[in-house]
Coordinates of C-alpha atoms in Angstrom, one line a residue:
Chain P
M1 CA 0.0 0.0 0.0
P2 CA 1.5 3.3 -1.1
A3 CA 1.6 6.2 1.5
I4 CA 0.2 8.6 -1.1
L5 CA -1.5 7.9 -4.4
A6 CA -2.7 10.7 -6.7
K7 CA -4.6 9.8 -9.9
N8 CA -5.4 12.4 -12.6
I9 CA -6.1 15.2 -10.1
S10 CA -7.2 18.5 -11.6
K11 CA -8.2 21.7 -9.9
N12 CA -9.3 25.0 -11.3
Y13 CA -9.7 28.4 -9.6
G14 CA -12.0 30.2 -12.0
E15 CA -10.1 30.2 -15.2
I16 CA -6.8 29.3 -13.7
E17 CA -5.8 25.7 -14.0
A18 CA -3.9 25.2 -10.7
L19 CA -3.5 21.4 -11.2
K20 CA -3.7 19.6 -14.5
D21 CA -4.1 15.8 -14.5
V22 CA -1.6 15.2 -11.7
S23 CA -0.7 11.6 -11.0
F24 CA 2.1 10.2 -8.7
Q25 CA 2.7 7.8 -5.9
V26 CA 4.8 8.0 -2.7
N27 CA 5.8 4.7 -1.4
D28 CA 5.8 3.6 2.2
G29 CA 8.7 5.2 4.1
E30 CA 9.8 7.2 1.1
L31 CA 11.2 10.7 1.1
F32 CA 9.6 12.2 -1.9
G33 CA 10.2 15.8 -3.2
L34 CA 7.9 18.0 -5.1
I35 CA 10.2 20.4 -6.9
G36 CA 8.9 23.6 -8.5
P37 CA 8.7 27.3 -8.3
D38 CA 6.0 29.6 -6.7
G39 CA 2.7 29.2 -8.5
A40 CA 3.5 25.7 -9.8
G41 CA 0.5 24.2 -7.9
K42 CA 2.4 22.6 -5.0
S43 CA 0.3 24.1 -2.2
T44 CA -2.9 23.3 -4.0
L45 CA -1.8 19.7 -4.4
F46 CA -0.9 19.5 -0.7
R47 CA -4.3 20.9 0.2
V48 CA -6.1 18.3 -1.9
L49 CA -4.1 15.4 -0.5
T50 CA -4.5 16.6 3.1
T51 CA -8.3 16.7 2.6
L52 CA -8.6 20.5 3.0
L53 CA -9.7 21.2 -0.6
L54 CA -11.8 19.2 -3.1
A55 CA -10.3 18.4 -6.5
D56 CA -12.5 19.0 -9.5
K57 CA -11.4 15.7 -11.1
G58 CA -9.3 12.7 -10.1
T59 CA -8.9 10.5 -7.1
G60 CA -6.4 10.0 -4.4
E61 CA -5.5 7.8 -1.4
V62 CA -3.5 8.5 1.7
V63 CA -2.4 5.5 3.7
G64 CA -5.0 3.5 1.9
H65 CA -7.9 5.9 2.6
P66 CA -9.7 7.6 -0.3
I67 CA -9.3 11.4 0.1
V68 CA -12.9 12.2 -0.1
S69 CA -14.9 9.5 1.6
E70 CA -12.5 8.8 4.4
Y71 CA -11.1 12.2 5.0
K72 CA -11.5 11.9 8.8
E73 CA -9.3 8.8 8.9
I74 CA -6.6 10.6 6.9
R75 CA -6.6 13.7 9.2
K76 CA -5.8 11.4 12.1
K77 CA -2.9 9.8 10.3
V78 CA -1.1 12.6 8.6
G79 CA 1.0 15.5 9.8
Y80 CA 0.8 18.7 7.8
M81 CA 3.1 21.7 7.9
P82 CA 1.7 24.4 5.7
G83 CA 3.9 26.8 3.8
K84 CA 2.8 29.7 6.0
F85 CA 3.6 29.6 9.7
S86 CA 0.3 28.5 11.2
L87 CA 0.8 27.9 14.9
Y88 CA -0.6 30.1 17.6
Q89 CA 1.7 33.1 17.8
D90 CA 0.3 34.1 21.2
L91 CA 0.8 30.7 22.8
S92 CA 4.2 29.6 24.0
V93 CA 6.3 26.9 22.4
E94 CA 5.3 24.4 25.0
E95 CA 1.6 25.4 24.9
N96 CA 1.5 25.0 21.1
L97 CA 2.9 21.6 21.3
R98 CA 0.6 20.5 24.1
F99 CA -2.4 22.0 22.2
F100 CA -1.7 19.9 19.1
A101 CA -1.0 16.8 21.2
T102 CA -4.3 17.2 23.0
I103 CA -6.3 17.7 19.8
F104 CA -5.0 14.4 18.5
G105 CA -5.8 12.7 21.8
T106 CA -2.2 12.1 22.9
T107 CA 0.4 13.7 25.1
I108 CA 3.8 15.2 24.6
E109 CA 5.3 12.5 26.8
E110 CA 3.7 9.6 24.8
N111 CA 5.5 10.4 21.6
Y112 CA 8.4 12.4 22.9
S113 CA 11.0 10.0 21.4
L114 CA 9.9 11.0 17.9
I115 CA 10.4 14.7 18.4
K116 CA 13.2 14.6 21.0
D117 CA 16.1 15.4 18.5
I118 CA 14.3 18.4 17.2
Y119 CA 12.6 19.6 20.4
I120 CA 15.7 19.7 22.5
Q121 CA 17.0 22.5 20.1
I122 CA 14.0 24.7 21.0
E123 CA 13.4 23.5 24.6
P124 CA 15.5 26.3 26.1
F125 CA 12.8 28.7 24.7
R126 CA 9.8 26.7 25.7
K127 CA 8.2 29.6 27.6
R128 CA 8.7 32.0 24.7
L129 CA 5.7 33.0 22.6
A130 CA 5.8 31.3 19.2
G131 CA 5.4 34.7 17.5
N132 CA 8.7 35.8 19.0
L133 CA 10.8 32.9 17.6
S134 CA 13.3 33.2 14.8
G135 CA 12.5 31.7 11.4
G136 CA 14.6 28.6 12.0
M137 CA 13.1 28.0 15.4
K138 CA 9.5 28.5 14.2
Q139 CA 10.2 25.9 11.6
K140 CA 11.4 23.4 14.2
L141 CA 8.4 24.0 16.4
A142 CA 6.0 23.6 13.4
L143 CA 7.7 20.3 12.6
C144 CA 7.3 19.1 16.2
C145 CA 3.6 20.0 16.2
A146 CA 3.2 18.1 12.9
L147 CA 4.8 15.0 14.4
I148 CA 3.4 14.9 17.9
H149 CA 0.6 12.4 17.1
K150 CA 3.0 10.0 15.4
P151 CA 1.7 10.4 11.8
K152 CA 2.3 7.8 9.1
V153 CA 2.8 10.4 6.5
L154 CA 4.2 13.9 6.8
F155 CA 3.3 16.7 4.4
L156 CA 5.8 19.5 4.4
D157 CA 4.9 22.5 2.2
E158 CA 8.0 24.5 1.5
P159 CA 9.5 24.1 4.9
T160 CA 12.8 25.8 3.9
T161 CA 11.6 28.8 2.0
G162 CA 13.2 32.0 3.3
V163 CA 15.3 30.0 5.7
D164 CA 19.1 30.5 5.6
A165 CA 21.5 27.9 4.3
V166 CA 22.5 26.6 7.7
S167 CA 19.0 26.0 9.0
R168 CA 18.1 24.5 5.6
K169 CA 20.9 22.0 6.0
E170 CA 19.9 21.1 9.5
F171 CA 16.3 20.7 8.5
W172 CA 17.2 18.2 5.8
E173 CA 19.3 16.2 8.3
M174 CA 16.2 16.0 10.5
L175 CA 14.1 14.7 7.6
Q176 CA 16.7 12.0 6.9
R177 CA 16.4 10.8 10.5
L178 CA 12.6 10.9 10.3
K179 CA 12.6 8.8 7.2
E180 CA 14.7 6.2 9.0
K181 CA 11.9 6.0 11.6
G182 CA 9.6 4.8 8.8
I183 CA 7.6 7.9 8.2
A184 CA 6.8 8.7 4.6
I185 CA 7.5 12.3 3.7
L186 CA 6.2 14.4 0.9
V187 CA 8.1 17.7 0.9
S188 CA 7.9 20.6 -1.6
T189 CA 10.6 23.1 -2.3
P190 CA 11.6 25.7 -4.8
Y191 CA 15.3 25.0 -4.1
M192 CA 16.6 22.7 -6.8
D193 CA 19.7 21.6 -4.9
E194 CA 17.4 20.1 -2.2
A195 CA 16.1 17.7 -4.9
E196 CA 19.3 15.7 -4.5
L197 CA 18.4 14.8 -0.9
C198 CA 15.2 13.0 -1.8
Q199 CA 14.8 9.4 -2.9
R200 CA 12.5 10.3 -5.7
I201 CA 11.2 13.6 -7.0
A202 CA 8.5 15.0 -9.2
L203 CA 9.2 18.2 -11.1
I204 CA 6.1 20.4 -11.3
Q205 CA 5.5 23.5 -13.3
N206 CA 2.3 25.4 -14.2
G207 CA 0.1 22.8 -12.5
A208 CA 1.5 19.8 -14.4
I209 CA 4.1 17.2 -13.4
L210 CA 6.9 17.3 -15.9
E211 CA 8.8 14.2 -14.8
T212 CA 8.9 11.7 -11.9
N213 CA 12.1 9.9 -11.1
T214 CA 15.1 9.4 -8.8
P215 CA 17.4 12.4 -8.9
Q216 CA 20.1 10.1 -10.3
N217 CA 18.1 8.9 -13.2
L218 CA 16.7 12.3 -13.9
K219 CA 20.2 13.7 -14.2
K220 CA 21.2 10.9 -16.6
S221 CA 18.1 11.6 -18.8
Y222 CA 19.6 15.0 -19.8
G223 CA 20.4 14.2 -23.4
H224 CA 22.9 16.8 -24.6
P225 CA 26.6 17.5 -24.1
L226 CA 27.1 19.9 -21.2
Y227 CA 30.1 22.1 -20.2
A228 CA 30.8 24.5 -17.4
V229 CA 32.6 27.6 -18.7
K230 CA 34.1 30.4 -16.6
S231 CA 35.8 33.7 -17.3
K232 CA 36.2 36.9 -15.3
D233 CA 33.6 38.7 -17.4
T234 CA 30.6 36.5 -16.9
Y235 CA 28.0 38.9 -18.4
N236 CA 29.9 39.4 -21.7
L237 CA 30.8 35.7 -21.9
L238 CA 27.1 34.9 -21.6
K239 CA 26.3 37.3 -24.4
S240 CA 29.1 36.0 -26.6
L241 CA 28.2 32.3 -26.1
R242 CA 24.6 32.9 -26.9
E243 CA 25.7 33.9 -30.4
A244 CA 28.1 30.9 -30.9
H245 CA 27.0 28.5 -33.6
Y246 CA 27.6 25.4 -31.4
T247 CA 25.4 26.7 -28.6
R248 CA 22.0 25.1 -27.8
S249 CA 21.5 26.9 -24.6
V250 CA 23.7 28.8 -22.1
L251 CA 22.6 29.7 -18.6
P252 CA 24.3 31.0 -15.5
F253 CA 25.0 28.6 -12.7
G254 CA 26.8 30.3 -9.9
E255 CA 30.4 31.1 -10.9
F256 CA 30.1 29.0 -14.1
L257 CA 27.9 29.2 -17.2
H258 CA 26.4 25.9 -18.2
L259 CA 26.8 25.5 -21.9
S260 CA 24.7 22.9 -23.7
T261 CA 26.0 22.3 -27.3
N262 CA 24.2 20.9 -30.3
R263 CA 27.1 18.4 -30.9
P264 CA 29.9 16.9 -28.8
M265 CA 32.8 19.3 -28.6
E266 CA 36.4 19.0 -27.5
I267 CA 37.2 21.2 -24.5
E268 CA 40.1 22.8 -26.4
Q269 CA 37.7 23.7 -29.2
I270 CA 35.5 25.8 -26.9
K271 CA 38.6 27.2 -25.1
N272 CA 40.2 28.3 -28.4
D273 CA 37.1 29.9 -29.7
L274 CA 36.5 31.9 -26.6
T275 CA 40.1 32.9 -26.3
R276 CA 40.0 34.1 -29.9
K277 CA 36.9 36.2 -29.1
G278 CA 38.9 38.0 -26.4
F279 CA 38.2 36.2 -23.1
P280 CA 41.5 35.5 -21.4
G281 CA 41.9 32.7 -18.7
I282 CA 38.9 30.7 -19.9
E283 CA 38.1 27.6 -17.9
V284 CA 36.1 24.8 -19.5
K285 CA 35.1 21.4 -18.2
K286 CA 32.7 18.7 -19.2
I287 CA 30.0 18.1 -16.6
E288 CA 27.1 16.0 -15.6
A289 CA 23.7 17.7 -15.6
T290 CA 22.2 18.8 -12.3
V291 CA 18.5 18.6 -11.4
E292 CA 18.3 22.3 -12.1
D293 CA 19.7 21.7 -15.7
V294 CA 17.0 19.1 -16.3
F295 CA 14.2 21.3 -14.9
L296 CA 15.3 24.3 -17.0
E297 CA 15.3 22.0 -20.1
L298 CA 11.9 20.5 -19.4
S299 CA 10.1 23.6 -18.3
E300 CA 8.8 26.4 -20.3
T301 CA 8.1 29.6 -18.6
E302 CA 5.5 32.2 -19.3
A303 CA 7.9 34.9 -18.5
L304 CA 10.3 33.8 -21.3
K305 CA 7.6 33.7 -23.9
T306 CA 7.3 37.4 -23.9
E307 CA 11.0 37.8 -24.9
R308 CA 10.1 37.0 -28.5
P309 CA 6.7 38.4 -29.1
Chain X
M1 CA 30.9 63.5 -0.6
S2 CA 32.7 60.2 -1.1
E3 CA 33.9 58.4 -4.1
Q4 CA 32.3 55.1 -3.1
A5 CA 28.7 54.2 -3.4
I6 CA 28.7 53.0 0.2
K7 CA 31.3 53.7 2.9
V8 CA 30.6 52.8 6.5
E9 CA 32.9 52.8 9.6
G10 CA 32.2 51.2 12.9
L11 CA 28.5 51.0 12.2
T12 CA 26.7 49.7 15.3
K13 CA 23.1 49.2 16.4
R14 CA 22.0 48.2 19.8
F15 CA 18.5 47.3 21.0
G16 CA 18.7 47.6 24.8
D17 CA 21.6 45.4 25.8
F18 CA 21.4 43.4 22.6
T19 CA 23.9 44.3 19.9
A20 CA 22.3 43.5 16.5
V21 CA 25.1 45.1 14.4
D22 CA 28.5 45.2 15.9
T23 CA 31.0 47.8 14.6
I24 CA 30.9 46.8 10.9
S25 CA 33.1 48.7 8.3
F26 CA 33.1 48.2 4.6
Q27 CA 33.0 50.0 1.3
V28 CA 31.1 49.3 -1.9
E29 CA 32.6 50.7 -5.2
K30 CA 30.5 52.4 -7.8
G31 CA 29.2 49.9 -10.4
E32 CA 29.8 46.9 -8.2
I33 CA 27.4 44.0 -7.5
F34 CA 27.8 43.6 -3.8
G35 CA 26.3 40.5 -2.1
F36 CA 25.2 40.9 1.5
L37 CA 24.8 37.5 3.1
G38 CA 24.2 36.1 6.6
A39 CA 22.1 33.6 8.4
N40 CA 18.7 34.6 9.7
G41 CA 19.2 36.8 12.8
A42 CA 22.8 37.7 11.9
G43 CA 22.0 41.4 11.7
K44 CA 21.6 41.7 7.9
T45 CA 18.2 43.4 7.9
T46 CA 19.2 45.8 10.8
A47 CA 22.4 46.8 8.9
M48 CA 20.5 47.3 5.7
R49 CA 17.9 49.5 7.4
M50 CA 20.6 51.8 8.6
L51 CA 22.1 52.0 5.1
I52 CA 18.8 53.0 3.5
G53 CA 17.9 55.6 6.0
L54 CA 15.2 53.8 8.0
S55 CA 17.1 53.3 11.2
K56 CA 19.7 55.5 13.0
P57 CA 23.0 53.9 14.0
T58 CA 23.7 53.8 17.7
E59 CA 27.4 54.4 16.8
G60 CA 29.5 54.7 13.7
Q61 CA 29.3 56.7 10.6
G62 CA 29.0 56.4 6.9
F63 CA 27.9 57.6 3.5
V64 CA 25.4 56.1 1.1
A65 CA 25.1 57.7 -2.4
G66 CA 27.1 60.6 -1.1
F67 CA 24.9 61.4 1.9
D68 CA 25.6 61.0 5.6
I69 CA 23.6 58.2 7.2
N70 CA 23.5 60.1 10.6
T71 CA 22.3 63.4 9.3
Q72 CA 20.9 63.0 5.8
A73 CA 18.6 60.0 6.0
E74 CA 15.8 61.7 4.0
K75 CA 18.3 62.5 1.2
I76 CA 19.4 58.9 1.1
K77 CA 15.8 57.7 0.8
K78 CA 15.3 60.0 -2.2
N79 CA 18.5 59.0 -3.9
I80 CA 18.6 55.2 -3.7
G81 CA 16.4 52.5 -5.2
Y82 CA 14.9 49.8 -3.1
M83 CA 13.1 46.6 -4.0
S84 CA 12.1 43.6 -1.9
Q85 CA 9.8 40.7 -2.5
K86 CA 7.6 41.7 0.4
F87 CA 7.0 45.2 -0.7
S88 CA 6.9 46.1 -4.3
L89 CA 3.9 46.9 -6.5
Y90 CA 0.3 47.7 -6.0
N91 CA -1.6 44.8 -7.4
D92 CA -4.8 46.7 -7.9
L93 CA -3.1 49.4 -10.0
T94 CA -2.3 48.9 -13.6
V95 CA 1.3 48.7 -14.9
K96 CA 1.1 52.4 -16.0
E97 CA -0.5 53.5 -12.7
N98 CA 2.3 51.9 -10.7
I99 CA 4.9 53.7 -12.7
R100 CA 3.1 57.0 -12.3
F101 CA 2.6 56.4 -8.6
Y102 CA 6.2 55.7 -7.8
G103 CA 7.4 58.5 -10.2
G104 CA 5.1 60.9 -8.3
I105 CA 6.4 59.6 -4.9
Y106 CA 10.0 60.4 -6.0
G107 CA 8.9 63.8 -7.2
L108 CA 9.4 63.4 -11.0
S109 CA 7.8 65.9 -13.2
K110 CA 4.8 64.9 -15.3
S111 CA 6.8 65.0 -18.5
R112 CA 9.6 62.9 -16.9
I113 CA 7.0 60.4 -15.7
S114 CA 5.7 59.9 -19.2
E115 CA 9.2 59.5 -20.6
K116 CA 10.0 57.0 -18.0
T117 CA 6.7 55.2 -18.6
E118 CA 7.6 54.8 -22.3
D119 CA 11.1 53.7 -21.5
I120 CA 10.0 51.0 -19.0
L121 CA 7.2 49.7 -21.2
A122 CA 9.5 49.5 -24.2
E123 CA 12.4 47.9 -22.4
L124 CA 10.3 45.3 -20.7
R125 CA 8.0 44.9 -23.7
L126 CA 4.9 45.5 -21.6
F127 CA 2.9 47.8 -24.0
E128 CA 0.2 45.2 -24.4
V129 CA -0.5 44.9 -20.7
A130 CA 0.1 48.5 -19.8
K131 CA -3.5 49.0 -18.8
K132 CA -3.9 45.7 -16.9
P133 CA -3.8 45.5 -13.2
V134 CA -0.4 44.2 -12.0
R135 CA -2.2 41.3 -10.2
E136 CA -2.8 39.7 -13.6
L137 CA 0.9 39.6 -14.6
P138 CA 3.0 36.5 -14.3
L139 CA 5.5 36.6 -11.4
G140 CA 8.5 37.1 -13.7
W141 CA 7.1 40.2 -15.3
K142 CA 6.0 41.6 -12.0
Q143 CA 9.5 41.2 -10.7
R144 CA 11.2 42.9 -13.6
L145 CA 8.7 45.7 -13.5
S146 CA 9.3 46.1 -9.8
F147 CA 13.0 46.3 -10.4
A148 CA 12.5 48.9 -13.2
I149 CA 10.2 50.9 -11.0
S150 CA 12.8 50.9 -8.1
M151 CA 15.0 52.7 -10.6
V152 CA 12.4 55.1 -11.9
H153 CA 14.3 58.1 -10.4
D154 CA 17.6 56.9 -11.8
P155 CA 19.4 56.2 -8.5
D156 CA 23.1 55.5 -8.5
I157 CA 22.6 52.6 -6.2
V158 CA 19.8 50.0 -5.8
F159 CA 19.2 47.8 -2.7
L160 CA 17.6 44.5 -3.5
D161 CA 16.3 42.6 -0.5
E162 CA 15.9 38.9 -1.3
P163 CA 14.5 39.7 -4.7
T164 CA 14.3 36.2 -6.1
G165 CA 12.9 34.0 -3.3
G166 CA 10.8 31.1 -4.6
V167 CA 11.0 32.2 -8.2
D168 CA 11.2 30.0 -11.2
P169 CA 14.8 29.2 -12.1
H170 CA 14.4 30.6 -15.6
V171 CA 13.0 33.9 -14.2
R172 CA 15.8 34.0 -11.6
R173 CA 18.4 33.9 -14.3
Q174 CA 16.6 36.4 -16.4
F175 CA 16.5 38.7 -13.4
W176 CA 20.2 38.3 -12.7
E177 CA 20.9 39.3 -16.3
T178 CA 19.0 42.6 -15.8
I179 CA 21.1 43.1 -12.7
Y180 CA 24.3 42.5 -14.8
Q181 CA 23.0 44.9 -17.3
Q182 CA 22.5 47.7 -14.8
A183 CA 25.9 47.1 -13.2
N184 CA 27.5 47.2 -16.6
A185 CA 25.8 50.6 -17.1
G186 CA 27.5 51.8 -13.9
R187 CA 24.8 51.4 -11.4
T188 CA 25.7 50.0 -8.0
I189 CA 23.8 46.9 -6.8
F190 CA 23.5 45.9 -3.2
V191 CA 21.8 42.6 -2.9
T192 CA 20.8 40.1 -0.2
T193 CA 19.9 36.5 -1.0
H194 CA 19.6 33.0 0.5
Y195 CA 20.6 31.4 -2.8
M196 CA 24.3 30.6 -2.5
D197 CA 24.7 30.2 -6.3
E198 CA 23.6 33.8 -6.6
A199 CA 26.3 34.8 -4.3
E200 CA 28.7 33.7 -7.0
Y201 CA 27.2 36.2 -9.4
C202 CA 28.4 39.1 -7.2
N203 CA 31.7 40.9 -7.6
R204 CA 32.2 40.8 -3.9
V205 CA 30.4 39.2 -1.0
S206 CA 30.2 40.0 2.7
I207 CA 29.0 37.4 5.2
M208 CA 27.6 38.5 8.5
V209 CA 27.8 36.3 11.5
D210 CA 26.5 37.4 14.9
G211 CA 26.3 41.1 14.1
K212 CA 29.8 41.2 12.6
I213 CA 31.2 40.9 9.1
A214 CA 33.0 37.6 9.3
A215 CA 34.3 37.6 5.7
L216 CA 34.4 40.0 2.8
D217 CA 36.0 39.3 -0.6
T218 CA 35.4 38.1 -4.1
P219 CA 33.7 34.7 -4.3
D220 CA 36.9 33.2 -5.7
Q221 CA 39.1 34.6 -2.8
L222 CA 36.5 33.5 -0.2
K223 CA 36.6 29.9 -1.5
K224 CA 40.4 29.9 -1.4
Q225 CA 40.4 31.5 2.1
F226 CA 38.0 28.9 3.5
N227 CA 39.3 26.1 1.4
S228 CA 35.9 25.4 0.0
K229 CA 34.5 24.3 -3.4
S230 CA 31.4 26.5 -3.3
M231 CA 30.0 29.6 -1.6
D232 CA 27.6 27.2 0.1
E233 CA 30.5 25.5 1.8
V234 CA 32.0 28.9 2.8
F235 CA 28.7 30.0 4.2
L236 CA 28.2 26.8 6.2
K237 CA 31.7 26.9 7.6
L238 CA 31.3 30.5 8.8
A239 CA 27.8 30.4 10.0
R240 CA 28.0 27.1 11.8
N241 CA 31.0 28.1 13.9
V242 CA 29.1 30.6 15.8

């Protein structure tokens, strides 16, 4: 029995198609990532699967329960951390946790082992009002509250958005430990580098799933030669490469530009061409695609369509 | 007047007995893309508020766009651009109305506002949607419009406060290209971000830890200095050793 099963789910808001025929499955105990930018439909999908919103079409199951007819069962068995901080700001850390435990008919003590690792990090502030916590601490408290009734499946909607790189890393370490305890996790994120930390991922854009696979297979599926190119003058290098006859696409990736070519090239060939065009100290290496390369390849964006009216 | 776009010395901000920004000193050259990084709570926002004239330093001095941050805060506000994801455009106003509104706020003449409106619509190719409420635009357009409007009064320096959070990777790249364009044209860009790959796009980067600037250099030099492969690693090494 899969932890989550979504079959042909569609949802419209007026004329906007928020979800278009979305199907995927999260296996028992799996850490599954839903990767896509703002407005892709991630939160709508979460709301449908956590029984907070009715889909227009399609069906779904969570821990074996159909999402419409058995919504009450699902609500007892899942933990949900919405994208927006939704705890009670004027209750303390401890009061929030106790509140959620009570609602689910349990106590903090009963399931303490599950949250211990995370809770001890915020325990020194247990008397502080939730509204006065820092972003990283709020996120830890929200995770504790989502876990306190020992759910079978955890839904985390953009838990790391707006959080700094250190807290992000710590948060993913916590998720790895929860996975080892047998909890299935569906997590959404706009950060492509976090995709690598999931067992399987679905890339989502404009309400539709572009691809579902393991990060490794997804990266292998990138079907073009790819090179990382660097010079001191990134902006002009980008403009120059865009005009080169061998270029399929060229996009900035940190200190490098990722150059996808329409045929296999020798590194020296690229180097010589760019040196001749006046870029000294050019660095070129052949690379494997990242998840972000694949996403960029597969996705079309409304914003870019306007570039060529 | 100073030659640099930003020059601060010993800048400090205390709230009661808590020191949010602890004697920081740095300079930003004209036309530079300067990345301002730090973990949540490191003091980034407080420091930035002092630079843009919204908060008075407890100690220290400095100049932004040629004006004294202690005595000329109002002049600073008029002479810099500012954009953040949280506060940008009015969704209920049309594209044109937003431009006119901000042009008016910055005291541009009517004729200058119409010139600017034409320029922005042409550059972003927004003529077709000029009379549509901003709410109906895709996020990527909104963002570039918001950036263009933050420069409606032709400031020498623009502050971008996490301008790209959550945005489509295509749009993020496109946005950075417009940043490059502006810097190439001589405008100074001061930017905060949580995306470490974007830190690599900056000419120089400073990293705040616990109210202090723990490191400041080019991305290449920082990686050498901290023996790291990426800015992500540099950041983690610095911020985790608090």
